[in-house]
Coordinates of C-alpha atoms and ligand atoms in Angstrom, one line a residue:
M191 CA 0.0 0.0 0.0
A192 CA 1.3 3.5 -0.9
K193 CA 2.1 5.9 1.9
A194 CA -0.9 8.1 3.0
K195 CA -0.9 11.5 1.3
R196 CA -0.6 14.6 3.6
L197 CA -3.7 16.9 3.7
V198 CA -4.0 20.3 5.1
V199 CA -7.7 21.4 5.5
L200 CA -8.8 25.0 5.6
V201 CA -12.0 26.0 7.3
S202 CA -14.0 29.1 8.3
G203 CA -17.1 27.7 10.0
S204 CA -18.8 24.6 11.4
G205 CA -16.4 22.2 9.8
T206 CA -18.8 19.3 9.1
N207 CA -16.9 18.5 5.9
L208 CA -13.7 18.5 7.8
Q209 CA -15.3 16.1 10.3
A210 CA -16.4 13.8 7.5
L211 CA -12.7 13.6 6.3
L212 CA -11.5 13.1 9.9
D213 CA -14.1 10.3 10.4
A214 CA -13.1 8.6 7.1
V215 CA -9.4 8.6 8.0
A216 CA -10.2 7.3 11.6
S217 CA -12.5 4.5 10.5
Q218 CA -10.6 3.3 7.4
G219 CA -7.1 4.2 8.6
P220 CA -4.8 6.6 6.8
D221 CA -3.1 3.9 4.6
A222 CA -6.4 2.4 3.4
Y223 CA -8.1 5.8 2.9
G224 CA -4.9 7.0 1.2
A225 CA -4.6 10.3 3.1
E226 CA -4.2 11.7 6.6
I227 CA -5.0 15.2 7.8
V228 CA -1.7 16.8 9.2
A229 CA -3.1 20.2 10.1
V230 CA -6.2 22.5 9.9
G231 CA -6.0 26.2 9.1
A232 CA -8.5 29.0 9.4
D233 CA -9.0 32.6 8.7
R234 CA -10.7 33.3 12.0
D235 CA -10.7 32.2 15.7
G236 CA -13.5 30.6 17.7
I237 CA -15.1 28.4 15.1
A238 CA -16.4 24.9 15.5
G239 CA -14.1 23.7 12.7
L240 CA -11.0 24.5 14.8
E241 CA -12.5 22.8 17.8
R242 CA -13.1 19.6 15.8
A243 CA -9.4 19.7 14.8
E244 CA -8.3 20.2 18.3
R245 CA -10.5 17.3 19.5
A246 CA -8.8 15.1 16.9
G247 CA -5.4 16.1 18.3
L248 CA -4.4 18.0 15.2
P249 CA -2.2 21.1 15.0
T250 CA -4.1 24.2 13.9
F251 CA -3.2 27.7 12.6
V252 CA -5.1 30.9 12.2
R253 CA -4.2 33.7 9.7
R254 CA -6.7 36.6 9.9
V255 CA -6.7 39.1 7.0
K256 CA -7.1 42.0 9.4
D257 CA -3.8 41.2 11.1
Y258 CA -1.8 42.0 7.9
G259 CA -1.2 45.3 6.1
T260 CA -2.2 44.0 2.7
R261 CA -4.1 41.1 1.2
E262 CA -0.8 39.9 -0.4
E263 CA 0.9 39.7 3.0
W264 CA -2.0 37.7 4.4
D265 CA -1.8 35.3 1.4
A266 CA 1.9 34.8 1.8
A267 CA 1.4 34.1 5.5
L268 CA -1.4 31.6 4.8
A269 CA 0.8 29.9 2.2
G270 CA 3.8 29.8 4.6
A271 CA 1.7 28.3 7.4
T272 CA 0.2 25.7 5.1
G273 CA 3.5 24.9 3.5
A274 CA 5.1 24.3 6.9
Y275 CA 3.1 21.0 7.0
A276 CA 4.4 19.9 3.6
P277 CA 0.9 18.9 2.3
D278 CA 0.4 16.8 -0.9
L279 CA -3.1 18.2 -1.1
V280 CA -4.8 21.2 0.4
V281 CA -8.6 21.1 0.9
S282 CA -10.8 24.2 1.3
A283 CA -13.8 22.8 3.2
G284 CA -16.0 25.9 3.8
F285 CA -13.0 28.2 3.7
M286 CA -14.6 31.6 2.9
K287 CA -11.6 33.4 1.5
I288 CA -10.2 33.8 -2.0
V289 CA -6.5 33.0 -1.9
G290 CA -3.9 35.0 -3.9
K291 CA -1.0 34.5 -6.2
E292 CA 1.6 33.1 -3.8
F293 CA -0.8 30.5 -2.4
L294 CA -1.7 29.4 -5.9
A295 CA 1.9 29.4 -7.1
R296 CA 2.7 26.9 -4.3
F297 CA -0.4 24.8 -4.2
G298 CA -2.1 25.3 -7.6
G299 CA -3.1 21.9 -9.1
R300 CA -3.4 20.3 -5.7
F301 CA -5.8 22.7 -4.0
V302 CA -9.3 21.4 -3.9
N303 CA -12.5 23.3 -3.0
T304 CA -16.0 22.3 -2.3
H305 CA -18.8 24.6 -3.3
P306 CA -22.6 24.3 -2.5
A307 CA -23.9 24.7 -6.1
L308 CA -23.6 23.1 -9.5
L309 CA -20.8 25.2 -11.0
P310 CA -20.5 27.1 -13.3
S311 CA -23.9 28.2 -11.9
F312 CA -24.0 30.2 -8.7
P313 CA -20.3 30.8 -7.8
G314 CA -19.3 32.9 -4.9
A315 CA -20.2 33.2 -1.2
H316 CA -24.0 32.6 -1.6
G317 CA -24.3 29.5 -3.8
V318 CA -27.4 28.2 -2.1
R319 CA -29.3 31.5 -1.7
D320 CA -28.5 32.4 -5.3
A321 CA -29.8 29.1 -6.8
L322 CA -33.1 29.6 -4.8
A323 CA -33.4 33.2 -5.9
Y324 CA -33.0 32.1 -9.5
G325 CA -35.7 29.5 -9.2
A326 CA -33.4 26.5 -10.0
K327 CA -35.2 23.2 -9.7
V328 CA -32.0 21.2 -9.0
T329 CA -28.8 22.4 -7.4
G330 CA -26.1 20.5 -5.5
C331 CA -22.4 20.7 -4.9
T332 CA -19.2 20.8 -6.9
V333 CA -15.7 19.6 -5.8
H334 CA -13.1 21.3 -8.0
F335 CA -9.5 22.4 -8.2
V336 CA -9.0 26.1 -7.4
D337 CA -7.6 28.4 -10.0
D338 CA -7.3 32.2 -10.0
G339 CA -11.0 32.9 -10.6
V340 CA -13.9 32.6 -8.1
D341 CA -15.0 29.0 -8.3
T342 CA -13.9 28.6 -11.9
G343 CA -11.3 25.8 -11.7
P344 CA -11.5 22.3 -13.3
I345 CA -14.4 20.3 -11.9
I346 CA -13.6 16.9 -10.3
A347 CA -17.1 15.7 -9.2
Q348 CA -20.6 17.0 -8.7
G349 CA -23.7 15.9 -6.7
V350 CA -27.3 16.8 -7.4
V351 CA -30.0 17.8 -4.9
E352 CA -33.6 18.7 -5.8
V353 CA -35.1 22.0 -4.7
R354 CA -38.4 21.7 -2.9
N355 CA -41.1 24.4 -2.7
E356 CA -40.7 24.6 1.1
D357 CA -37.0 25.5 0.7
Y358 CA -38.2 29.1 0.1
E359 CA -39.6 29.3 3.6
D360 CA -36.3 29.3 5.5
E361 CA -34.0 31.1 2.9
G362 CA -32.4 27.8 2.0
A363 CA -31.2 26.6 5.4
A364 CA -32.8 23.1 5.0
L365 CA -31.7 23.0 1.3
H366 CA -28.1 23.7 2.4
E367 CA -28.3 20.9 5.0
R368 CA -29.5 18.5 2.2
I369 CA -26.7 19.7 0.0
K370 CA -24.1 19.2 2.8
E371 CA -25.2 15.6 3.3
V372 CA -24.4 14.9 -0.3
E373 CA -21.3 17.1 -0.2
R374 CA -19.6 15.4 2.7
K375 CA -19.9 12.0 1.0
L376 CA -18.7 13.4 -2.3
L377 CA -15.7 15.2 -0.7
V378 CA -14.6 12.1 1.2
D379 CA -14.9 10.0 -1.9
V380 CA -13.1 12.5 -4.2
V381 CA -10.2 13.2 -1.8
G382 CA -9.6 9.5 -1.2
R383 CA -9.6 8.7 -4.9
L384 CA -7.2 11.6 -5.7
A385 CA -4.9 10.5 -2.9
R386 CA -5.0 6.8 -3.7
N387 CA -5.1 6.8 -7.5
G388 CA -3.3 10.0 -8.5
Y389 CA -4.8 12.3 -11.2
R390 CA -4.1 14.4 -14.2
I391 CA -5.6 17.8 -15.1
E392 CA -5.9 18.1 -18.9
G393 CA -7.2 21.6 -19.5
R394 CA -10.6 21.6 -18.0
K395 CA -10.8 17.9 -17.7
V396 CA -9.7 16.1 -14.5
V397 CA -8.8 12.4 -14.9
I398 CA -8.5 10.3 -11.8
Q399 CA -6.3 7.4 -12.7
Ligands
GAR14 C1 -20.2 23.9 2.6 O1 -21.5 23.8 2.1 C2 -19.3 24.5 1.5 O2 -19.6 24.1 0.3 C3 -19.6 26.0 1.7 O3 -19.6 26.2 3.1 C4 -20.1 25.0 3.7 C5 -19.2 24.6 4.8 O4 -19.8 23.7 5.7 N1 -18.5 26.7 1.0 C6 -18.8 27.8 0.3 O5 -19.9 28.4 0.3 C7 -17.6 28.4 -0.3 N2 -18.0 29.4 -1.3 P1 -19.0 23.1 6.9 O6 -18.2 24.2 7.6 O7 -20.0 22.5 7.8 O8 -18.1 22.1 6.3

């Protein structure tokens, strides 16, 4: 069995996608799953995602934009903190910041994001709300590589979720929960396959070997 790949996971909120990855590594074992989480980073303190990492005994780091003079300095600090753990793959699991040039120069092609809509529809910070406002009948989630656009990088996998009439009553909260159920399984599956099998990015097409 090949050695488990090293993952750094970035979070900004509740961290249920991070938890799904932690649970997969714990239940299958790093070698069988193909990857282990070596650190968790965030752009803010006091979030459940960091508590989940600490409960799992993992090192954490926080780099807040407001602590740096410029966005570029923050980006370089985030890249440095992430790089200190020598990751093979970096996973943005509900990380609500756009990274900059230095981060992409170091981790481009191995930086995976999960987004709560069927890209290229509804990119940005409000994927669930925007799909509802548009009146979409199906939406879902997209796991993709990050490039220098906003949610524009090559798509690795997608999951579909139907929109219900009652989803308009709570501004998409229940819809987002149904999306996240699909998303957690998809992310665990995709990260494991990328780590175990290897992959190629051919233009827009991602081929998992
Ligand atoms: C997920 O649904 C993820 O797709 C979304 O935040 C949620 C995080 O949930 N990310 C974005 O909207 C990024 N634009 P979690 O903290 O429970 O994993």
